[in-house]
Coordinates of C-alpha atoms and ligand atoms in Angstrom, one line a residue:
X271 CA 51.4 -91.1 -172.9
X272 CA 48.7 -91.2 -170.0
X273 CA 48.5 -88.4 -167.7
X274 CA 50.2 -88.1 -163.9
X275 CA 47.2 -88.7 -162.1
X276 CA 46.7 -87.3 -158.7
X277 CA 44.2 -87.6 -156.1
X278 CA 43.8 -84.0 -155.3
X279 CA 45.1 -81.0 -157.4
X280 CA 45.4 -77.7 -155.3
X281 CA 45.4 -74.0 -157.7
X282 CA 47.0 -71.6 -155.2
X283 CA 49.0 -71.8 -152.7
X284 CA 47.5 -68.8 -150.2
X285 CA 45.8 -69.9 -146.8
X286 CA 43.1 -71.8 -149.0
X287 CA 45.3 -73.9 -151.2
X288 CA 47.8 -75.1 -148.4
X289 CA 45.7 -75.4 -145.4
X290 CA 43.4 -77.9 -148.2
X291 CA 46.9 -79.7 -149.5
X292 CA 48.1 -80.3 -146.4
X293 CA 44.9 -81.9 -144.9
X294 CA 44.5 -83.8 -148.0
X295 CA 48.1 -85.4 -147.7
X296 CA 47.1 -86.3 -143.9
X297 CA 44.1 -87.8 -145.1
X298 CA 46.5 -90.3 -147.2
X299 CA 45.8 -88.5 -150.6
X300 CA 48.2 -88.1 -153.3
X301 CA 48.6 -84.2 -153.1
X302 CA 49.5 -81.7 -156.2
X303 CA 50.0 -77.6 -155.2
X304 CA 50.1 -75.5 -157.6
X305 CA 51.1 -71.8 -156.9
X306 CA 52.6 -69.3 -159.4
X307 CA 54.2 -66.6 -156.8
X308 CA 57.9 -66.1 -156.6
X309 CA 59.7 -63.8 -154.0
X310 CA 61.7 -60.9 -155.5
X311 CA 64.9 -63.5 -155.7
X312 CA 62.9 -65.7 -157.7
X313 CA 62.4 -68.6 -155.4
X314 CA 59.2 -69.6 -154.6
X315 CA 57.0 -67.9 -152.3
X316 CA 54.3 -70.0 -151.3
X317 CA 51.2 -68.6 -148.5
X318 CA 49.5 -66.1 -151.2
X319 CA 48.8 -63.0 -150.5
X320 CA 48.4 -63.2 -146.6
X321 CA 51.7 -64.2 -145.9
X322 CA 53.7 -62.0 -148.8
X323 CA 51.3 -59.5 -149.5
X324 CA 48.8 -59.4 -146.5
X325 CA 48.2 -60.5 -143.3
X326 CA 51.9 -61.2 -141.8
X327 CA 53.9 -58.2 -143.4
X328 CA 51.0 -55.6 -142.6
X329 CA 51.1 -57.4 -139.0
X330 CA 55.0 -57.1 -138.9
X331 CA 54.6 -53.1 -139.9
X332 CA 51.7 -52.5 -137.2
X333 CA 53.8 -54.0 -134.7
X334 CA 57.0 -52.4 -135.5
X335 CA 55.3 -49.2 -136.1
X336 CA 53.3 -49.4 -132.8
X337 CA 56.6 -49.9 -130.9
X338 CA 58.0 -46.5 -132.2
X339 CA 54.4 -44.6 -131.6
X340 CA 54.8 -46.0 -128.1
X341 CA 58.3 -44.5 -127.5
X342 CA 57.4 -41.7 -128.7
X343 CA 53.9 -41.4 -127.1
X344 CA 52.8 -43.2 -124.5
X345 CA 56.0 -44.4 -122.8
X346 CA 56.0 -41.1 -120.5
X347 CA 53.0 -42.0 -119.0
X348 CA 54.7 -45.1 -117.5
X349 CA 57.9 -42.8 -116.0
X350 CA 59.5 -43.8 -119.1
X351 CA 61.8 -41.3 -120.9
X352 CA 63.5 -42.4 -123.8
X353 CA 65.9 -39.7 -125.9
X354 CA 67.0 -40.0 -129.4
X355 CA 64.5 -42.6 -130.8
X356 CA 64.7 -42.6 -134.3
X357 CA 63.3 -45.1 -136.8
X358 CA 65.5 -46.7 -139.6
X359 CA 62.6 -47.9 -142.1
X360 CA 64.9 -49.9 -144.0
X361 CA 65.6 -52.3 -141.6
X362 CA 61.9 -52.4 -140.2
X363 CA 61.0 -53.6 -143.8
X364 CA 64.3 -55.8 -143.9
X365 CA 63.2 -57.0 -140.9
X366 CA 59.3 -57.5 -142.1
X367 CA 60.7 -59.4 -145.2
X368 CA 62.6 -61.8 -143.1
X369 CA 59.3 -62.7 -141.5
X370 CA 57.9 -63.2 -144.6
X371 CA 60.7 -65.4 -145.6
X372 CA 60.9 -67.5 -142.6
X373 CA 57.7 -68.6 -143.3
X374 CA 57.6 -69.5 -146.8
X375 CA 60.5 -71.2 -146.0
X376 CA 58.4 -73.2 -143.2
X377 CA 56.0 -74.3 -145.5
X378 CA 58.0 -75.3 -148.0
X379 CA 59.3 -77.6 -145.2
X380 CA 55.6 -78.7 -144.7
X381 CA 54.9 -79.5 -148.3
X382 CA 57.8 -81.5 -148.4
X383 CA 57.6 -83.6 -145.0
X384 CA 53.9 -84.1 -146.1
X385 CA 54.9 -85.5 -149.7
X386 CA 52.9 -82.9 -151.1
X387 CA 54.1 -82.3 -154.6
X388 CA 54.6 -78.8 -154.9
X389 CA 54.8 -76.4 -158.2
X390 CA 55.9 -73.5 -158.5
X391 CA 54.3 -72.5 -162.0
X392 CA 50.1 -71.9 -163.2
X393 CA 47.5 -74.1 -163.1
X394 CA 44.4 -73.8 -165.6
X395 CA 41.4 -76.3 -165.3
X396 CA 40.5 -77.6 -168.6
X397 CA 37.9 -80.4 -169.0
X398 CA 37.4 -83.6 -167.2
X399 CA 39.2 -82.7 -164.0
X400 CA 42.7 -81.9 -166.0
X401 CA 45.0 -79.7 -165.2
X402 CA 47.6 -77.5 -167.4
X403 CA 50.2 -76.9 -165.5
X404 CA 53.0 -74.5 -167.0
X405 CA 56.3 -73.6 -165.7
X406 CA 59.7 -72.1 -165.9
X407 CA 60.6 -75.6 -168.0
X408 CA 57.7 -76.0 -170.0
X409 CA 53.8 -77.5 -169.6
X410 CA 52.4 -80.8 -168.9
X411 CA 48.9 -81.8 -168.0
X412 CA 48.0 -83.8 -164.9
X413 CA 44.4 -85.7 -163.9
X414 CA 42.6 -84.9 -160.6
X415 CA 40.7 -87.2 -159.4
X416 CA 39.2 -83.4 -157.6
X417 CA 40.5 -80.4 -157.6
X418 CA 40.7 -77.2 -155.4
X419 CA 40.1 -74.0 -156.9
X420 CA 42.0 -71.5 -154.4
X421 CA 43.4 -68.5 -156.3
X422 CA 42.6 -65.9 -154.2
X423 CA 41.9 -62.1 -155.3
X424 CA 43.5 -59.5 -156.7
X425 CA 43.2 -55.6 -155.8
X426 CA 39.9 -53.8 -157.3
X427 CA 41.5 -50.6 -159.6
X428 CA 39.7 -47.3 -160.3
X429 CA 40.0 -45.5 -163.9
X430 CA 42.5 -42.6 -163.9
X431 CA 44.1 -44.0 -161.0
X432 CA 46.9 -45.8 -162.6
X433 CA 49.1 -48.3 -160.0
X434 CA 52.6 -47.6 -161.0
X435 CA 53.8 -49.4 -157.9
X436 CA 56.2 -46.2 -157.1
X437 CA 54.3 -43.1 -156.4
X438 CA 50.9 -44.9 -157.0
X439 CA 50.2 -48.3 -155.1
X440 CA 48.2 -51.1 -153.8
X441 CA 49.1 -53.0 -150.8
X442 CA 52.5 -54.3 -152.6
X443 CA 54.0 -51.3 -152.5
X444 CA 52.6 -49.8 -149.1
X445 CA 54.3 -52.5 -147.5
X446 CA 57.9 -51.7 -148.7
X447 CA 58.0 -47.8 -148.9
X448 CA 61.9 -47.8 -148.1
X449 CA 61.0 -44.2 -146.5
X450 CA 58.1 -42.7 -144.5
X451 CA 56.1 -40.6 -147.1
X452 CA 55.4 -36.9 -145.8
X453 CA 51.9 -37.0 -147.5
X454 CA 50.5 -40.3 -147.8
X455 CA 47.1 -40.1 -149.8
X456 CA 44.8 -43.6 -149.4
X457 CA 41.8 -44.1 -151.6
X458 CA 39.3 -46.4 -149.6
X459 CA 39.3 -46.1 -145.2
X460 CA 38.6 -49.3 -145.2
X461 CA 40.7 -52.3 -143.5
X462 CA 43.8 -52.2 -145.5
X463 CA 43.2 -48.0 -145.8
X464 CA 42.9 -47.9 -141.8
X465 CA 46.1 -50.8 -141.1
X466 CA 48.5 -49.2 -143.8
X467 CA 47.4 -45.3 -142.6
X468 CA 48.0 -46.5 -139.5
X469 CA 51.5 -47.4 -139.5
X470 CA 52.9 -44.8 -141.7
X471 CA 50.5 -42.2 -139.4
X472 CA 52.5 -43.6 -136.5
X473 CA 56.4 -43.4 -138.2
X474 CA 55.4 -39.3 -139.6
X475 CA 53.1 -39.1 -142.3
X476 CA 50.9 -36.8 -143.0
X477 CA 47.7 -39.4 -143.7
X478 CA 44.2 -38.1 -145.6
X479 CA 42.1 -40.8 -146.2
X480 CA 39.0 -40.8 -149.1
X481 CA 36.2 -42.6 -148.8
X482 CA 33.3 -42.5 -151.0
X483 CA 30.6 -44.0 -148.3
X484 CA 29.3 -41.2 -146.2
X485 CA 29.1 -43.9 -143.1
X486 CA 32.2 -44.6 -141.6
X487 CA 33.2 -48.3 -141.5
X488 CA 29.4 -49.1 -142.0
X489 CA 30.0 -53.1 -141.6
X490 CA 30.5 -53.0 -138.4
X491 CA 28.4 -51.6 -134.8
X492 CA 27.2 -47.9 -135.2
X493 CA 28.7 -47.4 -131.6
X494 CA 31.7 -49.3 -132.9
X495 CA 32.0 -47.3 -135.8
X496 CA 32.0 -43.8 -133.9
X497 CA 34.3 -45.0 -130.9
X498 CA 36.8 -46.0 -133.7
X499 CA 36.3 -42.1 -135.9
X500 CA 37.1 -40.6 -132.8
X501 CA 40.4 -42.6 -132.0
X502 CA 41.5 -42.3 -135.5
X503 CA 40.4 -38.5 -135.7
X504 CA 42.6 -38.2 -132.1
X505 CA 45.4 -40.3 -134.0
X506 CA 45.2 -37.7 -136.8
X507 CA 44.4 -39.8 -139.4
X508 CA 42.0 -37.2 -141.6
X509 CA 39.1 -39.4 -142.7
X510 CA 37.3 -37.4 -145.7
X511 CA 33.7 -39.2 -146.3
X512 CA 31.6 -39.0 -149.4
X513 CA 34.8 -38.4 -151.5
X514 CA 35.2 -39.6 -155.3
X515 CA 38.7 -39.5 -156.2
X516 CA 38.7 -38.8 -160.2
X517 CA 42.1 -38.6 -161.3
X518 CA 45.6 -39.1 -159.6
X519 CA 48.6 -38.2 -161.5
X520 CA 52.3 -37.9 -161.2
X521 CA 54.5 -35.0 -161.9
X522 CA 57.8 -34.7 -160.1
X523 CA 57.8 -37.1 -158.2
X524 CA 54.3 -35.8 -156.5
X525 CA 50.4 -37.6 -157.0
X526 CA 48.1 -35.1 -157.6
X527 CA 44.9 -36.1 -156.7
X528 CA 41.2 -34.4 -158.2
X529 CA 38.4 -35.4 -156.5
X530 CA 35.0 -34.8 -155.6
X531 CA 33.8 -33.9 -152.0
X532 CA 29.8 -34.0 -152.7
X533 CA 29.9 -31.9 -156.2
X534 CA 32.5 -29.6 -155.5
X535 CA 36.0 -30.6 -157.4
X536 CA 39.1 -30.5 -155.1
X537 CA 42.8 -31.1 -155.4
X538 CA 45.2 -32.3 -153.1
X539 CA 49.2 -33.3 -153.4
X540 CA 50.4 -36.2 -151.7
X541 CA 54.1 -37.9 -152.0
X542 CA 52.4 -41.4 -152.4
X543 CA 49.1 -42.6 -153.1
X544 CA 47.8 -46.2 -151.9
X545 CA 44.8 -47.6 -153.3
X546 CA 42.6 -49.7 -151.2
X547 CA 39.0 -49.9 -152.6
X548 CA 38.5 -53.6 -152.2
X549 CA 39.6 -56.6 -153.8
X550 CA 37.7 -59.2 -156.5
X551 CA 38.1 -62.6 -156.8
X552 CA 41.4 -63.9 -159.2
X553 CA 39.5 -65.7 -161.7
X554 CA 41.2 -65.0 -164.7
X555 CA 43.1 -67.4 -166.6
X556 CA 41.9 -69.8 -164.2
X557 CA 39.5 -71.6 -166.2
X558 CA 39.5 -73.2 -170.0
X559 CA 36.4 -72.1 -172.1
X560 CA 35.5 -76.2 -171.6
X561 CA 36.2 -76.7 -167.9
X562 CA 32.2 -76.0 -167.5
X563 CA 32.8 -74.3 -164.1
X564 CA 30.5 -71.3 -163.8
X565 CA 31.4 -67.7 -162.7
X566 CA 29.1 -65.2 -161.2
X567 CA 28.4 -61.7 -162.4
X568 CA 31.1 -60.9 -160.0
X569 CA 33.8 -63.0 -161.4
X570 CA 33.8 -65.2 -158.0
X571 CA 33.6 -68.8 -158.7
X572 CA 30.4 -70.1 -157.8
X573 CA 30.4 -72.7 -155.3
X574 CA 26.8 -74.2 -153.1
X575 CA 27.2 -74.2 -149.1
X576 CA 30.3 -77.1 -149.5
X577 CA 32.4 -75.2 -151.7
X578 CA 31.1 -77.4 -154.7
X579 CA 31.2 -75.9 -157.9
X580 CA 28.8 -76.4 -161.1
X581 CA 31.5 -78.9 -162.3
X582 CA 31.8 -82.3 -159.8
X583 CA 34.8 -82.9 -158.6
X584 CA 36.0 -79.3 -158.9
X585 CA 35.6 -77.6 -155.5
X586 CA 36.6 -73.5 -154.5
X587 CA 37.4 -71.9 -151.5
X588 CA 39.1 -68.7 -150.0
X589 CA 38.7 -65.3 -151.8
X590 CA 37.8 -66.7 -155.2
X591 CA 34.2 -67.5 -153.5
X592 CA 31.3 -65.6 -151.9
X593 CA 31.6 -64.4 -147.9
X594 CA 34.9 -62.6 -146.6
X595 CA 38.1 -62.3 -148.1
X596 CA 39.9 -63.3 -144.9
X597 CA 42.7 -65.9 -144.2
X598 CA 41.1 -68.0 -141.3
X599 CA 37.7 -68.4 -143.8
X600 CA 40.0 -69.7 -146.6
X601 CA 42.0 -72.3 -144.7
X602 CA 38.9 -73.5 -142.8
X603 CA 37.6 -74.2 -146.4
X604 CA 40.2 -75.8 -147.5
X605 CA 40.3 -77.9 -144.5
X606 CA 36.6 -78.9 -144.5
X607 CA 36.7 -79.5 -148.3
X608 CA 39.8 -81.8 -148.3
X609 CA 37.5 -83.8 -145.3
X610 CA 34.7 -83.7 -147.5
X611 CA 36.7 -85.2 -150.6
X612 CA 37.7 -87.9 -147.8
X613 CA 34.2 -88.6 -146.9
X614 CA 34.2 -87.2 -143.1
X615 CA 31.2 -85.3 -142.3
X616 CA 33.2 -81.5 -142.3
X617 CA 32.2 -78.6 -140.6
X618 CA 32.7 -74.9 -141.6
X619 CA 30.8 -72.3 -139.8
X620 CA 30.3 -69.0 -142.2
X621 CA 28.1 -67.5 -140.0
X622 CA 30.7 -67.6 -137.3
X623 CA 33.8 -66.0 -138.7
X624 CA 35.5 -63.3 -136.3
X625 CA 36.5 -60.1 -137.8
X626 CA 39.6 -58.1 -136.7
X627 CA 41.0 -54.5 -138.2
X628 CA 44.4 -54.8 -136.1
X629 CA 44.3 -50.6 -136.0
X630 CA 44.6 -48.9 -131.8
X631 CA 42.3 -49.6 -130.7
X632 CA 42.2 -52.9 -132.5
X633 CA 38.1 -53.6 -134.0
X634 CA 36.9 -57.0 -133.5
X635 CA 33.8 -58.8 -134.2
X636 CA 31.6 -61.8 -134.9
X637 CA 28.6 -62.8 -135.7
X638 CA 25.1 -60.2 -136.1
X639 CA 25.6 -56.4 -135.6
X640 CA 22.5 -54.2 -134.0
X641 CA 21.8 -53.1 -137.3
X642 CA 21.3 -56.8 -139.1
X643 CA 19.0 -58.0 -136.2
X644 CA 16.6 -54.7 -136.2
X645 CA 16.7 -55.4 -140.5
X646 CA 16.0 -59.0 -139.7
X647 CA 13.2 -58.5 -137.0
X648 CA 15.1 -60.4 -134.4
X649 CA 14.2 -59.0 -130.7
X650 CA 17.6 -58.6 -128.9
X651 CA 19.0 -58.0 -125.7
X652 CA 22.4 -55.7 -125.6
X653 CA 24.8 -55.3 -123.0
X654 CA 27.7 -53.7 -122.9
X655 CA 31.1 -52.8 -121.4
X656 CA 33.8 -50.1 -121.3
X657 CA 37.6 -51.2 -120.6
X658 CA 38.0 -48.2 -118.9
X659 CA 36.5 -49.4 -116.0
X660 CA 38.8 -52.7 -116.0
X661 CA 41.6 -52.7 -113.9
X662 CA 43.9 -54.4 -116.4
X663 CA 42.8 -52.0 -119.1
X664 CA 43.8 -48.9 -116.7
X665 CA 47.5 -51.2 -115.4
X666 CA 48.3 -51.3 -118.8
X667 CA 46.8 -47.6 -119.7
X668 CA 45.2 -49.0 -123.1
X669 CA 41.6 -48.8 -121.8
X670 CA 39.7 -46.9 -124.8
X671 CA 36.9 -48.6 -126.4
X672 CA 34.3 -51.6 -125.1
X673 CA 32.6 -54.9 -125.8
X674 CA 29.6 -55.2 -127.0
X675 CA 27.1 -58.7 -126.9
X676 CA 23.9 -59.1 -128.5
X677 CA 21.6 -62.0 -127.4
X678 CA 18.7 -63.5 -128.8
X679 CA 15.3 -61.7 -126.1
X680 CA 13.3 -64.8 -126.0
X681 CA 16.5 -67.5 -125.8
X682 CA 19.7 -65.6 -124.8
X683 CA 21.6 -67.4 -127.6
X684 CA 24.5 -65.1 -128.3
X685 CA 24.2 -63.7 -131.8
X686 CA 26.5 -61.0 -132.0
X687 CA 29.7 -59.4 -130.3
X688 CA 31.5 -56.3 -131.1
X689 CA 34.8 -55.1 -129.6
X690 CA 36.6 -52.2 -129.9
X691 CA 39.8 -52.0 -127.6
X692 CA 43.0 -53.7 -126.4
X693 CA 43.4 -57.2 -128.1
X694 CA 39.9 -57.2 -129.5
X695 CA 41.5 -59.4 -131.7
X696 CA 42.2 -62.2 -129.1
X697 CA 39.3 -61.3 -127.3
X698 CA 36.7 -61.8 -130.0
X699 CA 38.0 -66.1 -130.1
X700 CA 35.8 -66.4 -126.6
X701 CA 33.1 -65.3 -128.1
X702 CA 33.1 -67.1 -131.2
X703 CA 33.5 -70.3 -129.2
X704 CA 30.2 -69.5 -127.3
X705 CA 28.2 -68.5 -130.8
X706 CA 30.2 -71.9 -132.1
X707 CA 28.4 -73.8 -129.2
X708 CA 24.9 -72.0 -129.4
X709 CA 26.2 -70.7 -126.0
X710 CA 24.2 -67.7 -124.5
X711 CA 24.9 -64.4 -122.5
X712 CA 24.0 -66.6 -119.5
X713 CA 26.8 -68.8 -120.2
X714 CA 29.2 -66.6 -120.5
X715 CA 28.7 -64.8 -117.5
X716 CA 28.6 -67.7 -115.2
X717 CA 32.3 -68.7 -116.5
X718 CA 35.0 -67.7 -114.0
X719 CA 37.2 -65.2 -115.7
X720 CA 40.9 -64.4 -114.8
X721 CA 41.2 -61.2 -112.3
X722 CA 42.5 -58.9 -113.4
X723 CA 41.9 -59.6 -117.4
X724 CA 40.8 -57.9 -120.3
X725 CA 38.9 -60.7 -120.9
X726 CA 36.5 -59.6 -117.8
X727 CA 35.3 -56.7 -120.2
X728 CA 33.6 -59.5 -122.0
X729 CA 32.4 -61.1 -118.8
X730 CA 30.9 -58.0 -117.2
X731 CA 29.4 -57.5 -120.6
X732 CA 27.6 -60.5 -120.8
X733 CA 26.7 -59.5 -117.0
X734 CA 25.2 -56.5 -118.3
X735 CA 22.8 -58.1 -121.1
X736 CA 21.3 -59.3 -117.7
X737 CA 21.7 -56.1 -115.8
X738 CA 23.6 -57.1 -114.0
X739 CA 26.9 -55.9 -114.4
X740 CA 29.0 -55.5 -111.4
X741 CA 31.6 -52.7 -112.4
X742 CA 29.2 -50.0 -113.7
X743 CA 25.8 -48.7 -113.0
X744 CA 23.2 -50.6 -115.2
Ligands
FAD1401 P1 45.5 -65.9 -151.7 O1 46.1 -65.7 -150.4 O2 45.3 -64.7 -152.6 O3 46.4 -67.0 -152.5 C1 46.1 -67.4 -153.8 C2 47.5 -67.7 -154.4 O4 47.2 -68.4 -155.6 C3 48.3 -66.5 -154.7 O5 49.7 -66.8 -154.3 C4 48.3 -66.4 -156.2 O6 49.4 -65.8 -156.8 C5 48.1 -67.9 -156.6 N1 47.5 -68.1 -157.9 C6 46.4 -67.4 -158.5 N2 46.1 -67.9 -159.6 C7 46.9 -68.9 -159.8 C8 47.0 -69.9 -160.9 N3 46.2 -69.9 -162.0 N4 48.0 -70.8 -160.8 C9 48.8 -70.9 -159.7 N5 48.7 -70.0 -158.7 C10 47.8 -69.1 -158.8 N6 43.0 -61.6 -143.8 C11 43.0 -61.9 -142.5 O7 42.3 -62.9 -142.2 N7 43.7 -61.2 -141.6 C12 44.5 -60.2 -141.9 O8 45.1 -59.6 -141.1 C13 44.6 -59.8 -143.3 N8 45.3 -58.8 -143.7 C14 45.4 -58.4 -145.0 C15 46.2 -57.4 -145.4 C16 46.3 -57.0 -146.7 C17 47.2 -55.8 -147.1 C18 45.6 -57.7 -147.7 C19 45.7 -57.4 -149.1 C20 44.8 -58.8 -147.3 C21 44.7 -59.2 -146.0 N9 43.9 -60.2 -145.6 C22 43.8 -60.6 -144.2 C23 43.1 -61.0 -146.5 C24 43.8 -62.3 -146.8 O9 45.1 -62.0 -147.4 C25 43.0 -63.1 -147.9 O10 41.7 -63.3 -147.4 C26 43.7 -64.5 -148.0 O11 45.0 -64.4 -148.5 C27 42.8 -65.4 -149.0 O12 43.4 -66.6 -149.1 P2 43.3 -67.5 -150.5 O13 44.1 -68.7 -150.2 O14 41.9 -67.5 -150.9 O15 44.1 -66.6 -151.6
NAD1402 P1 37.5 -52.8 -148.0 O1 36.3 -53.3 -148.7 O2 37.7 -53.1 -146.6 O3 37.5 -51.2 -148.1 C1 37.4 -50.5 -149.3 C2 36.8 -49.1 -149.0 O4 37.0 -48.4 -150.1 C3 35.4 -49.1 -148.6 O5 35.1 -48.4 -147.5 C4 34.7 -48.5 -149.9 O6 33.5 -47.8 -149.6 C5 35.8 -47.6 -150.3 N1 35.8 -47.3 -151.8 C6 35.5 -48.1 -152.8 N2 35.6 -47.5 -154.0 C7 36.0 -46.2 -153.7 C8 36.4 -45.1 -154.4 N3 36.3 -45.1 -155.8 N4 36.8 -44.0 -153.8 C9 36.8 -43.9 -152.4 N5 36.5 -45.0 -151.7 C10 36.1 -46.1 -152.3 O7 38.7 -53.2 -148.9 P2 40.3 -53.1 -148.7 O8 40.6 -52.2 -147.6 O9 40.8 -52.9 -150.0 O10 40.6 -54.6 -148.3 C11 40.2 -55.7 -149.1 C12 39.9 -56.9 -148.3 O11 41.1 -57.5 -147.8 C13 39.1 -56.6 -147.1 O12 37.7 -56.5 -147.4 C14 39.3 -57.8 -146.2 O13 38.5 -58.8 -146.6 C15 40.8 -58.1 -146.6 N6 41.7 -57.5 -145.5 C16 41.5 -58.0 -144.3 C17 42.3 -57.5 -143.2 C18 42.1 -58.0 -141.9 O14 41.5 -59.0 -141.7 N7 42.6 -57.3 -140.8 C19 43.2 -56.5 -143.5 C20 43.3 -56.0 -144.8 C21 42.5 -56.6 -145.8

């Protein structure tokens, strides 16, 4: 019996896989998804890990949570006194997994009005561009005429820290703690460490993160970095650097945790434990001994500049490749490959994908930090600019933090921009447009911005590159 043939076959159904299936099926190709996740009633969950594990339910939490901290903190400021505010965590995760399920829901509805044919079950490349596919009801091959490699990552785990999904978690079970843990422990202050402390900081807990890197948050800006250890130190979240957790273990419903702060051994007790130490690419099981498709010594799928593996035909994007595990850089690979596979000429700009950490202040950047242009040998021009000297920033009285621009000396291309403060993460898109553009500091402060705006933090900042800023001494 020959095989169902299909024009594209998609493994994984996260921001990669379905962004690439749906622009496939635009593109008039015959359309297979493949994604093995089911929610906890058994139905399919399509979206991967950003929508049911990730992005959306950790966004759902920050926002919920930030609306308590609010009532609780910074409503009096306003002439606002509320009494009796209480939080019922239950409902705020009830309420987070109807998010969630609203919008698997959604997509299923895209799949289907795109004539997409979606499975919920495992995919495994085998040779020649065939698929095993095996579900609930059984196993049948198929034949791509290409297919999408797009299974995502999985959380990185540490020995003697075993995830028991209870007292000991990764990002699963921080999002659905059905109370606020008195002592919350977190291994990692990375992003997920700093979003996940933040919330349960916010609804009570008693937060201590470890982090083995004496730096704090060492990707991003220096200036960056220390503006956001003083909010978070302010916030009381207790940041311990150059900490090696050894061993976490449970007894009576308690984690106790042995670690190392530089070579003296410590303990601490915490009521749950989340582990957030990175993630690695999902290539298990993915790929059949014969499939030919190479793997680097990191277990990422390796892939050239297009997403093109060793194998032609077989293309991977998202978190199973090099360059940031982030939702927006796996659907704009999915979308430029399925282009590609049509023959249009697609575009997908890896130097030019924003950050965001969506903590208060929120973190945002793009593009070159201070650090990679003085490693680089690039002569820059910096300029600067705090939100407390915006009026919106003050009206609203969110006004810690600041952008930052870097500029190429000799051009003024803009190269880099850092921002730390209210909706940094919408602010950051203006600047990505101008990197997108090969736009310069120049360009962005000749553009008229809204009065008052946050987004005039980001004006006077290009201003000041110049020198020229007009609401603070230069
Ligand atoms: P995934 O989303 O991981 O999807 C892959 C899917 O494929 C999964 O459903 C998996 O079960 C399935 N799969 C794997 N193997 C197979 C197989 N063999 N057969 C069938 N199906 C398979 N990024 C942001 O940009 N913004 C954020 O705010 C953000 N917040 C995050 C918060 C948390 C707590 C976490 C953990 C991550 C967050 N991320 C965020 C990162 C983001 O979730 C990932 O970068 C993104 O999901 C990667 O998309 P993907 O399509 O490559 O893979
Ligand atoms: P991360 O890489 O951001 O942070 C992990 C931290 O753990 C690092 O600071 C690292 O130094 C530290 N660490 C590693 N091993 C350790 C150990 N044994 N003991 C103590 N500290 C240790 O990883 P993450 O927070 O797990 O998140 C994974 C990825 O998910 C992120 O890199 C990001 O790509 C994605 N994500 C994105 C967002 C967002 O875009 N807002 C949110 C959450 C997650």
């Amino acid at each position: 019996m020959s095989l169902r043939a299909f024009d594209v076959v998609v493994i994984g159904g996260g921001p990669g896989g379905y962004a690439a299936a749906i622009r496939a099926a635009q593109l008039k190709m015959k359309v297979m998804l493949i994604d093995d996740r089911k929610a906890e009633d058994g139905k399919p969950a399509p979206g991967g890990t950003c929508l049911n594990v990730g992005c959306v339910p950790s966004k759902a939490l920050l926002d919920s949570s930030k609306h308590y901290h609010h009532i609780e903190h910074e409503f009096s400021a306003h002439g606002i006194s509320v009494k009796g505010a209480s939080i019922d965590v239950g409902k705020m995760i009830e309420r987070k997994n109807g998010v969630v399920k609203q919008l698997n829901g959604g997509l299923l509805q895209l799949f289907k009005a795109n004539k997409i044919e979606f499975i919920n079950g495992r995919g495994r490349l085998l040779a020649d561009r065939q698929v095993e596919v095996s579900t609930d009801d059984g196993k049948e091959t198929v034949q791509g005429k290409h297919v999408i490699l797009a299974a995502g990552s999985v959380p990185f785990t540490i020995p003697g820290v075993d995830i028991d999904g209870d007292h000991i978690v990764d990002n699963v079970g921080a999002l659905s703690f059905t109370q606020t843990p008195k002592k919350l422990g977190i291994i990692g202050a990375g992003v997920i460490g700093l979003e996940m402390g933040s919330v349960w900081k916010r609804l009570g807990s008693e937060v201590t993160l470890f982090e083995a890197m004496d730096t704090f948050l060492s990707v991003v800006d220096p200036d960056v970095s220390r503006a956001a250890a003083k909010a978070f130190k302010n916030q009381g979240l207790d940041i311990q650097l150059g900490t090696k957790v050894k061993q976490a273990k449970v007894n009576r419903s308690k984690v106790k945790v042995t670690y190392l702060d530089g070579d003296k051994e410590k303990e601490a007790t915490f009521d749950k434990l989340l582990v957030a130490v990175g993630r690695r690419a999902a290539s298990d099981n993915l790929l059949a001994e014969d499939s030919g498709v190479k793997l680097t010594d990191r277990g990422q799928v390796e892939v050239n500049a297009h997403c093109q593996t060793s194998i032609s035909g077989v293309w991977a994007i998202g978190d199973l490749v090099r360059g940031p595990m982030l939702a927006h850089k796996a659907s704009e690979e999915g979308i430029a490959v399925a282009e590609a596979i049509a023959g249009q000429a697609a575009h997908f700009g890896l130097d030019t994908v924003p950050w965001v950490i969506y903590t208060d202040p929120e973190i945002a950047w793009v593009g070159k930090t201070e650090q990679t242009l003085k490693q680089e040998g690039v002569e820059y021009r910096s300029g600067s600019f705090p939100f407390a000297a915006t009026g919106r920033g003050l009206a609203m009285g969110d006004a810690v933090g600041h952008v930052k621009l870097l500029a190429d000396a000799e051009t003024d291309r803009l190269l880099g921009a850092q921002i730390i403060g209210p909706h940094a993460s919408e602010l950051i898109a203006e600047c990505v447009v101008t990197m997108e553009f090969a736009g310069s500091s120049e360009d962005l402060a000749r553009i008229i911005h809204a009065h008052p705006t946050l987004s005039e933090a980001v004006h006077e900042a290009a201003l000041a590159v110049d020198g020229r800023a007009i609401h603070k001494a230069n």
